PDB file of C-alpha atoms (C1' of nucleotides) in Angstrom:
ATOM      1  CA  UNK A   1     102.408  91.720  83.070  1.00  0.00           C
ATOM      2  CA  UNK A   2     104.046  90.015  80.177  1.00  0.00           C
ATOM      3  CA  UNK A   3     102.647  88.450  77.056  1.00  0.00           C
ATOM      4  CA  UNK A   4     104.666  88.669  73.840  1.00  0.00           C
ATOM      5  CA  UNK A   5     103.636  92.228  73.004  1.00  0.00           C
ATOM      6  CA  UNK A   6     105.218  93.480  76.269  1.00  0.00           C
ATOM      7  CA  UNK A   7     108.573  91.849  75.567  1.00  0.00           C
ATOM      8  CA  UNK A   8     108.752  93.092  71.976  1.00  0.00           C
ATOM      9  CA  UNK A   9     107.956  96.628  73.108  1.00  0.00           C
ATOM     10  CA  UNK A  10     110.626  96.294  75.784  1.00  0.00           C
ATOM     11  CA  UNK A  11     113.273  95.172  73.275  1.00  0.00           C
ATOM     12  CA  UNK A  12     112.437  98.145  71.045  1.00  0.00           C
ATOM     13  CA  UNK A  13     112.595 100.507  73.990  1.00  0.00           C
ATOM     14  CA  UNK A  14     115.978  99.181  75.137  1.00  0.00           C
ATOM     15  CA  UNK A  15     117.360  99.637  71.618  1.00  0.00           C
ATOM     16  CA  UNK A  16     116.055 103.165  71.421  1.00  0.00           C
ATOM     17  CA  UNK A  17     117.223 104.312  74.845  1.00  0.00           C
ATOM     18  CA  UNK A  18     120.433 102.318  75.441  1.00  0.00           C
ATOM     19  CA  UNK A  19     121.355 100.816  72.055  1.00  0.00           C
ATOM     20  CA  UNK A  20     124.960 101.285  70.939  1.00  0.00           C
ATOM     21  CA  UNK A  21     126.104 102.708  74.269  1.00  0.00           C
ATOM     22  CA  UNK A  22     128.673 101.337  76.659  1.00  0.00           C
ATOM     23  CA  UNK A  23     126.727 100.723  79.842  1.00  0.00           C
ATOM     24  CA  UNK A  24     127.441 100.680  83.545  1.00  0.00           C
ATOM     25  CA  UNK A  25     126.090  97.251  84.480  1.00  0.00           C
ATOM     26  CA  UNK A  26     125.527  96.178  88.066  1.00  0.00           C
ATOM     27  CA  UNK A  27     123.413  93.936  90.265  1.00  0.00           C
ATOM     28  CA  UNK A  28     122.291  96.014  93.268  1.00  0.00           C
ATOM     29  CA  UNK A  29     120.431  92.993  94.633  1.00  0.00           C
ATOM     30  CA  UNK A  30     123.595  90.921  94.296  1.00  0.00           C
ATOM     31  CA  UNK A  31     122.384  87.658  92.792  1.00  0.00           C
ATOM     32  CA  UNK A  32     123.714  88.568  89.355  1.00  0.00           C
ATOM     33  CA  UNK A  33     126.810  90.459  90.500  1.00  0.00           C
ATOM     34  CA  UNK A  34     129.506  88.230  88.978  1.00  0.00           C
ATOM     35  CA  UNK A  35     127.887  88.204  85.541  1.00  0.00           C
ATOM     36  CA  UNK A  36     127.037  91.905  85.713  1.00  0.00           C
ATOM     37  CA  UNK A  37     130.749  92.613  86.181  1.00  0.00           C
ATOM     38  CA  UNK A  38     131.446  90.800  82.901  1.00  0.00           C
ATOM     39  CA  UNK A  39     128.962  93.066  81.093  1.00  0.00           C
ATOM     40  CA  UNK A  40     130.074  96.293  82.742  1.00  0.00           C
ATOM     41  CA  UNK A  41     131.473  98.781  80.240  1.00  0.00           C
ATOM     42  CA  UNK A  42     130.446  96.804  77.169  1.00  0.00           C
ATOM     43  CA  UNK A  43     128.257  98.211  74.411  1.00  0.00           C
ATOM     44  CA  UNK A  44     124.658  97.072  74.169  1.00  0.00           C
ATOM     45  CA  UNK A  45     124.579  96.027  70.512  1.00  0.00           C
ATOM     46  CA  UNK A  46     121.043  94.795  70.136  1.00  0.00           C
ATOM     47  CA  UNK A  47     118.006  93.690  72.152  1.00  0.00           C
ATOM     48  CA  UNK A  48     115.799  91.073  70.492  1.00  0.00           C
ATOM     49  CA  UNK A  49     112.475  89.569  71.523  1.00  0.00           C
ATOM     50  CA  UNK A  50     111.077  86.227  70.499  1.00  0.00           C
ATOM     51  CA  UNK A  51     107.829  85.110  72.037  1.00  0.00           C
ATOM     52  CA  UNK A  52     108.213  86.023  75.703  1.00  0.00           C
ATOM     53  CA  UNK A  53     112.003  85.690  75.665  1.00  0.00           C
ATOM     54  CA  UNK A  54     114.370  88.643  75.549  1.00  0.00           C
ATOM     55  CA  UNK A  55     117.982  88.483  74.371  1.00  0.00           C
ATOM     56  CA  UNK A  56     120.381  91.401  74.781  1.00  0.00           C
ATOM     57  CA  UNK A  57     123.639  91.181  72.822  1.00  0.00           C
ATOM     58  CA  UNK A  58     126.725  92.743  74.379  1.00  0.00           C
ATOM     59  CA  UNK A  59     129.356  91.950  71.749  1.00  0.00           C
ATOM     60  CA  UNK A  60     129.943  88.216  72.131  1.00  0.00           C
ATOM     61  CA  UNK A  61     128.079  87.956  75.443  1.00  0.00           C
ATOM     62  CA  UNK A  62     124.332  87.380  75.356  1.00  0.00           C
ATOM     63  CA  UNK A  63     122.010  88.172  78.225  1.00  0.00           C
ATOM     64  CA  UNK A  64     118.897  85.980  78.293  1.00  0.00           C
ATOM     65  CA  UNK A  65     115.892  87.360  80.198  1.00  0.00           C
ATOM     66  CA  UNK A  66     112.431  85.950  80.826  1.00  0.00           C
ATOM     67  CA  UNK A  67     110.151  87.991  83.068  1.00  0.00           C
ATOM     68  CA  UNK A  68     107.940  85.107  84.116  1.00  0.00           C
ATOM     69  CA  UNK A  69     104.762  86.123  85.898  1.00  0.00           C
ATOM     70  CA  UNK A  70     105.936  88.870  88.201  1.00  0.00           C
ATOM     71  CA  UNK A  71     109.160  90.116  86.650  1.00  0.00           C
ATOM     72  CA  UNK A  72     109.524  93.739  85.591  1.00  0.00           C
ATOM     73  CA  UNK A  73     112.060  95.590  83.465  1.00  0.00           C
ATOM     74  CA  UNK A  74     111.588  99.320  83.842  1.00  0.00           C
ATOM     75  CA  UNK A  75     113.319 101.813  81.558  1.00  0.00           C
ATOM     76  CA  UNK A  76     113.360 105.417  82.706  1.00  0.00           C
ATOM     77  CA  UNK A  77     115.213 108.680  82.259  1.00  0.00           C
ATOM     78  CA  UNK A  78     118.493 108.740  84.166  1.00  0.00           C
ATOM     79  CA  UNK A  79     117.494 111.936  85.956  1.00  0.00           C
ATOM     80  CA  UNK A  80     114.593 110.243  87.727  1.00  0.00           C
ATOM     81  CA  UNK A  81     116.901 107.815  89.485  1.00  0.00           C
ATOM     82  CA  UNK A  82     114.526 107.070  92.331  1.00  0.00           C
ATOM     83  CA  UNK A  83     114.857 103.295  92.465  1.00  0.00           C
ATOM     84  CA  UNK A  84     111.587 101.978  93.866  1.00  0.00           C
ATOM     85  CA  UNK A  85     111.521  99.499  96.725  1.00  0.00           C
ATOM     86  CA  UNK A  86     113.740  96.455  96.470  1.00  0.00           C
ATOM     87  CA  UNK A  87     117.152  96.607  94.802  1.00  0.00           C
ATOM     88  CA  UNK A  88     117.182  95.455  91.177  1.00  0.00           C
ATOM     89  CA  UNK A  89     118.583  92.111  90.082  1.00  0.00           C
ATOM     90  CA  UNK A  90     120.147  93.920  87.142  1.00  0.00           C
ATOM     91  CA  UNK A  91     120.760  97.581  86.457  1.00  0.00           C
ATOM     92  CA  UNK A  92     121.792  98.937  83.047  1.00  0.00           C
ATOM     93  CA  UNK A  93     122.855 102.547  83.100  1.00  0.00           C
ATOM     94  CA  UNK A  94     123.503 104.628  79.988  1.00  0.00           C
ATOM     95  CA  UNK A  95     123.969 108.361  79.449  1.00  0.00           C
ATOM     96  CA  UNK A  96     120.294 109.247  79.278  1.00  0.00           C
ATOM     97  CA  UNK A  97     118.420 106.189  80.552  1.00  0.00           C
ATOM     98  CA  UNK A  98     118.521 103.509  83.223  1.00  0.00           C
ATOM     99  CA  UNK A  99     116.892 100.070  82.973  1.00  0.00           C
ATOM    100  CA  UNK A 100     116.177  97.980  86.067  1.00  0.00           C
ATOM    101  CA  UNK A 101     115.205  94.315  86.102  1.00  0.00           C
ATOM    102  CA  UNK A 102     113.353  92.798  89.059  1.00  0.00           C
ATOM    103  CA  UNK A 103     111.932  89.365  89.786  1.00  0.00           C
ATOM    104  CA  UNK A 104     112.773  87.690  86.472  1.00  0.00           C
ATOM    105  CA  UNK A 105     112.282  83.976  86.018  1.00  0.00           C
ATOM    106  CA  UNK A 106     115.443  83.881  83.895  1.00  0.00           C
ATOM    107  CA  UNK A 107     118.418  86.252  83.916  1.00  0.00           C
ATOM    108  CA  UNK A 108     121.536  84.518  82.642  1.00  0.00           C
ATOM    109  CA  UNK A 109     124.527  84.909  80.359  1.00  0.00           C
ATOM    110  CA  UNK A 110     124.328  82.458  77.479  1.00  0.00           C
ATOM    111  CA  UNK A 111     126.232  81.744  74.283  1.00  0.00           C
ATOM    112  CA  UNK A 112     124.939  81.573  70.726  1.00  0.00           C
ATOM    113  CA  UNK A 113     124.354  77.834  70.969  1.00  0.00           C
ATOM    114  CA  UNK A 114     122.184  78.296  74.065  1.00  0.00           C
ATOM    115  CA  UNK A 115     120.170  80.993  72.327  1.00  0.00           C
ATOM    116  CA  UNK A 116     119.594  78.805  69.299  1.00  0.00           C
ATOM    117  CA  UNK A 117     118.360  75.962  71.468  1.00  0.00           C
ATOM    118  CA  UNK A 118     115.852  78.304  73.164  1.00  0.00           C
ATOM    119  CA  UNK A 119     114.660  79.603  69.790  1.00  0.00           C
ATOM    120  CA  UNK A 120     114.407  76.080  68.391  1.00  0.00           C
ATOM    121  CA  UNK A 121     111.850  75.197  71.050  1.00  0.00           C
ATOM    122  CA  UNK A 122     109.582  78.123  70.196  1.00  0.00           C
ATOM    123  CA  UNK A 123     106.700  78.015  67.766  1.00  0.00           C
ATOM    124  CA  UNK A 124     106.066  80.861  65.315  1.00  0.00           C
ATOM    125  CA  UNK A 125     105.726  84.320  66.869  1.00  0.00           C
ATOM    126  CA  UNK A 126     102.945  86.568  65.507  1.00  0.00           C
ATOM    127  CA  UNK A 127     105.230  89.540  66.219  1.00  0.00           C
ATOM    128  CA  UNK A 128     108.207  88.148  64.310  1.00  0.00           C
ATOM    129  CA  UNK A 129     107.953  89.288  60.698  1.00  0.00           C
ATOM    130  CA  UNK A 130     109.404  86.194  59.052  1.00  0.00           C
ATOM    131  CA  UNK A 131     106.898  84.078  61.006  1.00  0.00           C
ATOM    132  CA  UNK A 132     103.853  86.128  60.114  1.00  0.00           C
ATOM    133  CA  UNK A 133     103.406  84.495  56.700  1.00  0.00           C
ATOM    134  CA  UNK A 134     104.553  80.972  57.509  1.00  0.00           C
ATOM    135  CA  UNK A 135     103.298  80.709  61.073  1.00  0.00           C
ATOM    136  CA  UNK A 136      99.766  79.588  60.329  1.00  0.00           C
ATOM    137  CA  UNK A 137     100.959  76.416  58.644  1.00  0.00           C
ATOM    138  CA  UNK A 138     103.803  75.688  61.050  1.00  0.00           C
ATOM    139  CA  UNK A 139     101.523  75.932  64.072  1.00  0.00           C
ATOM    140  CA  UNK A 140      98.750  74.038  62.303  1.00  0.00           C
ATOM    141  CA  UNK A 141     101.148  71.106  61.850  1.00  0.00           C
ATOM    142  CA  UNK A 142     101.281  70.799  65.618  1.00  0.00           C
ATOM    143  CA  UNK A 143      97.623  71.543  66.336  1.00  0.00           C
ATOM    144  CA  UNK A 144      96.261  69.145  63.746  1.00  0.00           C
ATOM    145  CA  UNK A 145      98.157  66.260  65.316  1.00  0.00           C
ATOM    146  CA  UNK A 146      97.066  66.942  68.892  1.00  0.00           C
ATOM    147  CA  UNK A 147      94.121  65.676  70.904  1.00  0.00           C
ATOM    148  CA  UNK A 148      94.725  68.398  73.465  1.00  0.00           C
ATOM    149  CA  UNK A 149      92.190  71.196  73.795  1.00  0.00           C
ATOM    150  CA  UNK A 150      92.886  74.272  71.689  1.00  0.00           C
ATOM    151  CA  UNK A 151      92.857  76.380  74.880  1.00  0.00           C
ATOM    152  CA  UNK A 152      95.722  74.238  76.160  1.00  0.00           C
ATOM    153  CA  UNK A 153      97.642  74.378  72.857  1.00  0.00           C
ATOM    154  CA  UNK A 154      97.407  78.175  72.653  1.00  0.00           C
ATOM    155  CA  UNK A 155      99.461  78.507  75.844  1.00  0.00           C
ATOM    156  CA  UNK A 156     102.080  76.031  74.619  1.00  0.00           C
ATOM    157  CA  UNK A 157     104.971  78.239  73.514  1.00  0.00           C
ATOM    158  CA  UNK A 158     106.245  75.513  71.188  1.00  0.00           C
ATOM    159  CA  UNK A 159     102.978  75.786  69.238  1.00  0.00           C
ATOM    160  CA  UNK A 160     102.668  79.591  69.172  1.00  0.00           C
ATOM    161  CA  UNK A 161     105.184  81.900  70.868  1.00  0.00           C
ATOM    162  CA  UNK A 162     104.027  85.003  72.708  1.00  0.00           C
ATOM    163  CA  UNK A 163     100.377  84.234  73.439  1.00  0.00           C
ATOM    164  CA  UNK A 164      99.485  84.298  77.147  1.00  0.00           C
ATOM    165  CA  UNK A 165      96.314  83.830  79.129  1.00  0.00           C
ATOM    166  CA  UNK A 166      94.535  87.047  78.119  1.00  0.00           C
ATOM    167  CA  UNK A 167      95.098  86.643  74.386  1.00  0.00           C
ATOM    168  CA  UNK A 168      94.148  82.967  74.506  1.00  0.00           C
ATOM    169  CA  UNK A 169      90.812  83.603  76.219  1.00  0.00           C
ATOM    170  CA  UNK A 170      89.971  86.594  74.092  1.00  0.00           C
ATOM    171  CA  UNK A 171      91.010  85.232  70.698  1.00  0.00           C
ATOM    172  CA  UNK A 172      88.973  82.075  71.317  1.00  0.00           C
ATOM    173  CA  UNK A 173      85.970  84.265  72.095  1.00  0.00           C
ATOM    174  CA  UNK A 174      86.528  86.468  69.048  1.00  0.00           C
ATOM    175  CA  UNK A 175      86.279  83.373  66.840  1.00  0.00           C
ATOM    176  CA  UNK A 176      83.504  81.785  68.912  1.00  0.00           C
ATOM    177  CA  UNK A 177      85.570  78.679  69.485  1.00  0.00           C
ATOM    178  CA  UNK A 178      84.742  76.148  72.185  1.00  0.00           C
ATOM    179  CA  UNK A 179      88.002  76.179  74.192  1.00  0.00           C
ATOM    180  CA  UNK A 180      87.764  72.419  74.754  1.00  0.00           C
ATOM    181  CA  UNK A 181      87.819  71.549  71.040  1.00  0.00           C
ATOM    182  CA  UNK A 182      90.682  69.111  70.415  1.00  0.00           C
ATOM    183  CA  UNK A 183      93.337  70.542  68.106  1.00  0.00           C
ATOM    184  CA  UNK A 184      92.743  67.889  65.492  1.00  0.00           C
ATOM    185  CA  UNK A 185      89.050  68.792  65.312  1.00  0.00           C
ATOM    186  CA  UNK A 186      89.522  72.533  64.957  1.00  0.00           C
ATOM    187  CA  UNK A 187      89.940  72.736  61.196  1.00  0.00           C
ATOM    188  CA  UNK A 188      92.711  74.410  59.254  1.00  0.00           C
ATOM    189  CA  UNK A 189      90.666  77.296  57.883  1.00  0.00           C
ATOM    190  CA  UNK A 190      89.415  78.281  61.316  1.00  0.00           C
ATOM    191  CA  UNK A 191      92.953  78.099  62.724  1.00  0.00           C
ATOM    192  CA  UNK A 192      94.205  80.338  59.900  1.00  0.00           C
ATOM    193  CA  UNK A 193      91.627  82.922  60.912  1.00  0.00           C
ATOM    194  CA  UNK A 194      92.839  82.748  64.517  1.00  0.00           C
ATOM    195  CA  UNK A 195      96.492  83.049  63.474  1.00  0.00           C
ATOM    196  CA  UNK A 196      95.776  86.004  61.181  1.00  0.00           C
ATOM    197  CA  UNK A 197      93.928  87.671  64.021  1.00  0.00           C
ATOM    198  CA  UNK A 198      96.915  87.211  66.353  1.00  0.00           C
ATOM    199  CA  UNK A 199      99.126  88.811  63.683  1.00  0.00           C
ATOM    200  CA  UNK A 200      96.893  91.881  63.935  1.00  0.00           C
ATOM    201  CA  UNK A 201      96.223  91.868  67.694  1.00  0.00           C
ATOM    202  CA  UNK A 202      99.739  91.415  69.088  1.00  0.00           C
ATOM    203  CA  UNK A 203     101.315  94.288  67.107  1.00  0.00           C
ATOM    204  CA  UNK A 204      98.465  96.552  68.202  1.00  0.00           C
ATOM    205  CA  UNK A 205      99.062  95.434  71.781  1.00  0.00           C
ATOM    206  CA  UNK A 206     102.734  96.277  71.334  1.00  0.00           C
ATOM    207  CA  UNK A 207     102.024  99.684  69.807  1.00  0.00           C
ATOM    208  CA  UNK A 208      99.742 100.710  72.665  1.00  0.00           C
ATOM    209  CA  UNK A 209     101.366  98.703  75.479  1.00  0.00           C
ATOM    210  CA  UNK A 210      97.926  97.330  76.129  1.00  0.00           C
ATOM    211  CA  UNK A 211      96.049  94.186  75.131  1.00  0.00           C
ATOM    212  CA  UNK A 212      93.175  95.246  72.874  1.00  0.00           C
ATOM    213  CA  UNK A 213      90.601  92.650  71.803  1.00  0.00           C
ATOM    214  CA  UNK A 214      87.253  94.483  71.772  1.00  0.00           C
ATOM    215  CA  UNK A 215      86.531  95.200  68.123  1.00  0.00           C
ATOM    216  CA  UNK A 216      85.714  98.879  68.628  1.00  0.00           C
ATOM    217  CA  UNK A 217      89.057  99.384  70.350  1.00  0.00           C
ATOM    218  CA  UNK A 218      90.910  97.281  67.766  1.00  0.00           C
ATOM    219  CA  UNK A 219      89.399  99.377  64.970  1.00  0.00           C
ATOM    220  CA  UNK A 220      90.252 102.650  66.690  1.00  0.00           C
ATOM    221  CA  UNK A 221      93.813 101.526  67.413  1.00  0.00           C
ATOM    222  CA  UNK A 222      94.362 100.236  63.875  1.00  0.00           C
ATOM    223  CA  UNK A 223      93.127 103.528  62.488  1.00  0.00           C
ATOM    224  CA  UNK A 224      95.521 105.497  64.689  1.00  0.00           C
ATOM    225  CA  UNK A 225      98.439 103.381  63.475  1.00  0.00           C
ATOM    226  CA  UNK A 226      97.426 103.654  59.810  1.00  0.00           C
ATOM    227  CA  UNK A 227      96.690 107.332  60.194  1.00  0.00           C
ATOM    228  CA  UNK A 228     100.124 108.205  61.520  1.00  0.00           C
ATOM    229  CA  UNK A 229      98.998 111.648  62.608  1.00  0.00           C
ATOM    230  CA  UNK A 230      97.693 110.549  65.971  1.00  0.00           C
ATOM    231  CA  UNK A 231     100.363 107.924  66.609  1.00  0.00           C
ATOM    232  CA  UNK A 232     103.964 108.477  65.567  1.00  0.00           C
ATOM    233  CA  UNK A 233     105.806 105.699  63.755  1.00  0.00           C
ATOM    234  CA  UNK A 234     108.179 105.491  66.679  1.00  0.00           C
ATOM    235  CA  UNK A 235     105.387 105.117  69.158  1.00  0.00           C
ATOM    236  CA  UNK A 236     103.753 102.463  67.023  1.00  0.00           C
ATOM    237  CA  UNK A 237     106.974 100.495  66.595  1.00  0.00           C
ATOM    238  CA  UNK A 238     108.247 100.728  70.144  1.00  0.00           C
ATOM    239  CA  UNK A 239     105.130 100.618  72.262  1.00  0.00           C
ATOM    240  CA  UNK A 240     106.069 103.994  73.660  1.00  0.00           C
ATOM    241  CA  UNK A 241     102.414 104.864  74.168  1.00  0.00           C
ATOM    242  CA  UNK A 242     101.980 103.579  77.670  1.00  0.00           C
ATOM    243  CA  UNK A 243      98.596 102.328  78.805  1.00  0.00           C
ATOM    244  CA  UNK A 244      95.435 104.252  79.597  1.00  0.00           C
ATOM    245  CA  UNK A 245      94.712 105.175  76.013  1.00  0.00           C
ATOM    246  CA  UNK A 246      91.904 102.674  76.026  1.00  0.00           C
ATOM    247  CA  UNK A 247      89.578 101.610  78.778  1.00  0.00           C
ATOM    248  CA  UNK A 248      90.535  98.182  80.111  1.00  0.00           C
ATOM    249  CA  UNK A 249      87.782  95.942  78.741  1.00  0.00           C
ATOM    250  CA  UNK A 250      87.639  92.300  77.725  1.00  0.00           C
ATOM    251  CA  UNK A 251      85.003  89.877  76.461  1.00  0.00           C
ATOM    252  CA  UNK A 252      85.712  87.057  78.919  1.00  0.00           C
ATOM    253  CA  UNK A 253      89.011  87.589  80.729  1.00  0.00           C
ATOM    254  CA  UNK A 254      88.353  87.905  84.484  1.00  0.00           C
ATOM    255  CA  UNK A 255      84.642  88.323  83.817  1.00  0.00           C
ATOM    256  CA  UNK A 256      83.444  85.171  85.611  1.00  0.00           C
ATOM    257  CA  UNK A 257      79.825  85.504  86.710  1.00  0.00           C
ATOM    258  CA  UNK A 258      79.123  88.511  84.515  1.00  0.00           C
ATOM    259  CA  UNK A 259      76.880  88.358  81.450  1.00  0.00           C
ATOM    260  CA  UNK A 260      78.501  87.926  78.032  1.00  0.00           C
ATOM    261  CA  UNK A 261      78.497  91.208  76.130  1.00  0.00           C
ATOM    262  CA  UNK A 262      77.313  89.414  72.995  1.00  0.00           C
ATOM    263  CA  UNK A 263      74.715  86.829  74.118  1.00  0.00           C
ATOM    264  CA  UNK A 264      74.068  87.541  77.788  1.00  0.00           C
ATOM    265  CA  UNK A 265      75.008  84.084  79.063  1.00  0.00           C
ATOM    266  CA  UNK A 266      77.127  84.027  82.203  1.00  0.00           C
ATOM    267  CA  UNK A 267      80.889  83.901  81.629  1.00  0.00           C
ATOM    268  CA  UNK A 268      82.525  80.869  83.245  1.00  0.00           C
ATOM    269  CA  UNK A 269      86.023  79.961  84.400  1.00  0.00           C
ATOM    270  CA  UNK A 270      87.931  76.699  84.591  1.00  0.00           C
ATOM    271  CA  UNK A 271      91.527  75.662  85.056  1.00  0.00           C
ATOM    272  CA  UNK A 272      93.031  74.392  81.807  1.00  0.00           C
ATOM    273  CA  UNK A 273      96.650  74.232  80.757  1.00  0.00           C
ATOM    274  CA  UNK A 274      97.515  75.199  84.334  1.00  0.00           C
ATOM    275  CA  UNK A 275      95.845  78.590  84.012  1.00  0.00           C
ATOM    276  CA  UNK A 276      92.384  80.005  84.513  1.00  0.00           C
ATOM    277  CA  UNK A 277      90.413  79.933  81.283  1.00  0.00           C
ATOM    278  CA  UNK A 278      87.463  82.297  80.931  1.00  0.00           C
ATOM    279  CA  UNK A 279      84.825  81.619  78.297  1.00  0.00           C
ATOM    280  CA  UNK A 280      81.217  82.164  77.284  1.00  0.00           C
ATOM    281  CA  UNK A 281      79.250  78.902  77.108  1.00  0.00           C
ATOM    282  CA  UNK A 282      76.724  80.548  74.801  1.00  0.00           C
ATOM    283  CA  UNK A 283      78.970  82.006  72.114  1.00  0.00           C
ATOM    284  CA  UNK A 284      81.722  79.425  72.298  1.00  0.00           C
ATOM    285  CA  UNK A 285      80.064  76.150  71.368  1.00  0.00           C
ATOM    286  CA  UNK A 286      81.516  73.168  69.569  1.00  0.00           C
ATOM    287  CA  UNK A 287      81.105  73.544  65.830  1.00  0.00           C
ATOM    288  CA  UNK A 288      80.912  71.014  63.078  1.00  0.00           C
ATOM    289  CA  UNK A 289      83.435  71.742  60.357  1.00  0.00           C
TER     290      UNK A 289
ATOM    291  C1'  DA B   1      99.102  66.146  87.547  1.00  0.00           C
ATOM    292  C1'  DC B   2     100.474  69.119  91.117  1.00  0.00           C
ATOM    293  C1'  DT B   3     103.806  72.342  93.972  1.00  0.00           C
ATOM    294  C1'  DG B   4     106.992  75.856  94.899  1.00  0.00           C
ATOM    295  C1'  DA B   5     109.896  79.658  93.341  1.00  0.00           C
ATOM    296  C1'  DA B   6     110.931  84.269  91.518  1.00  0.00           C
ATOM    297  C1'  DT B   7     108.709  88.753  94.417  1.00  0.00           C
ATOM    298  C1'  DG B   8     105.558  93.575  92.114  1.00  0.00           C
ATOM    299  C1'  DT B   9     100.996  95.274  92.385  1.00  0.00           C
ATOM    300  C1'  DG B  10      96.188  96.075  91.601  1.00  0.00           C
ATOM    301  C1'  DG B  11      91.873  94.667  92.974  1.00  0.00           C
ATOM    302  C1'  DA B  12      88.832  92.093  96.200  1.00  0.00           C
ATOM    303  C1'  DG B  13      87.183  91.765 101.061  1.00  0.00           C
TER     304       DG B  13
ATOM    305  C1'  DT C   1      95.568  92.864 104.541  1.00  0.00           C
ATOM    306  C1'  DC C   2      95.567  89.227 101.311  1.00  0.00           C
ATOM    307  C1'  DC C   3      96.282  86.968  97.214  1.00  0.00           C
ATOM    308  C1'  DA C   4      95.866  85.893  92.410  1.00  0.00           C
ATOM    309  C1'  DC C   5      98.433  86.580  88.548  1.00  0.00           C
ATOM    310  C1'  DC C   6      99.285  88.891  81.168  1.00  0.00           C
ATOM    311  C1'  DT C   7     104.917  82.561  83.316  1.00  0.00           C
ATOM    312  C1'  DT C   8     107.776  78.677  83.224  1.00  0.00           C
ATOM    313  C1'  DC C   9     110.758  75.298  85.115  1.00  0.00           C
ATOM    314  C1'  DA C  10     112.398  71.963  88.324  1.00  0.00           C
ATOM    315  C1'  DG C  11     111.140  68.753  91.514  1.00  0.00           C
ATOM    316  C1'  DT C  12     107.729  65.316  93.349  1.00  0.00           C
ATOM    317  C1'  DG C  13     103.567  61.656  92.951  1.00  0.00           C
TER     318       DG C  13
END
DNA sequence: ACTGAATGTGGAG
DNA sequence: TCCACCTTCAGTG
């Protein structure tokens, strides 16, 4: 279930529940056993997310994790140590909490040079504060030079880091953009609006552990964060509020064959950028700029 | 451009 | 019961 908001919430949660502690590290499943032994007994200094990548610093050793499509990294109270189903690739056990990693695409020990080369390949991340101001221009540099469709470019992690299939479909709908518009024909001003929207949407997704793109839900969520009374700072910053606070609703994602909630035209799907794109042919037409 | 892995799980049939 | 999938990379045409 991972787009960028999930990984950032996970990093925050690991810091809160296991940060600073010396951990019992193991690989019940076995495939990571040798490396787990190297981490065993070391302090977890810091977990950091960038795009969909997670880095966990254990002194000079760095654990690099990418969940891929089906990976999961569950953090739970140590008392509820009922490990579900298959043994975990990686198990981190602290005094109060246990984290278990299953089915990751990447789980490897790396050095600082490796980390920097991963980061160097990533575009700006709407959830990374230093990128929030500069990201629109940095990503526009890439988009403006590309003939590829904007729907394709949005999934390219070297253009924008952290956006996945749901956010791409939904943000294109929110700005009524024809997904097949070549990057170079999109227009800088329109792209800036999309970027600024992502800078709002991904942090809200992180705060609520749920992708929110319907404007009524976005407004309600933003108000709860600003309000502070209904959502604690901690919850907002760590994504501690898990799911089911909002009904799962989208404009186009997985709505093939159903009428568009704005214009009534039938939502369509098509493979682009290797993934299923959902869009409304009525709202999302090519525009002259 | 397309295919197969990693391997959990919710929703369609 | 099946299978697509909020992902990416390595390996093949």
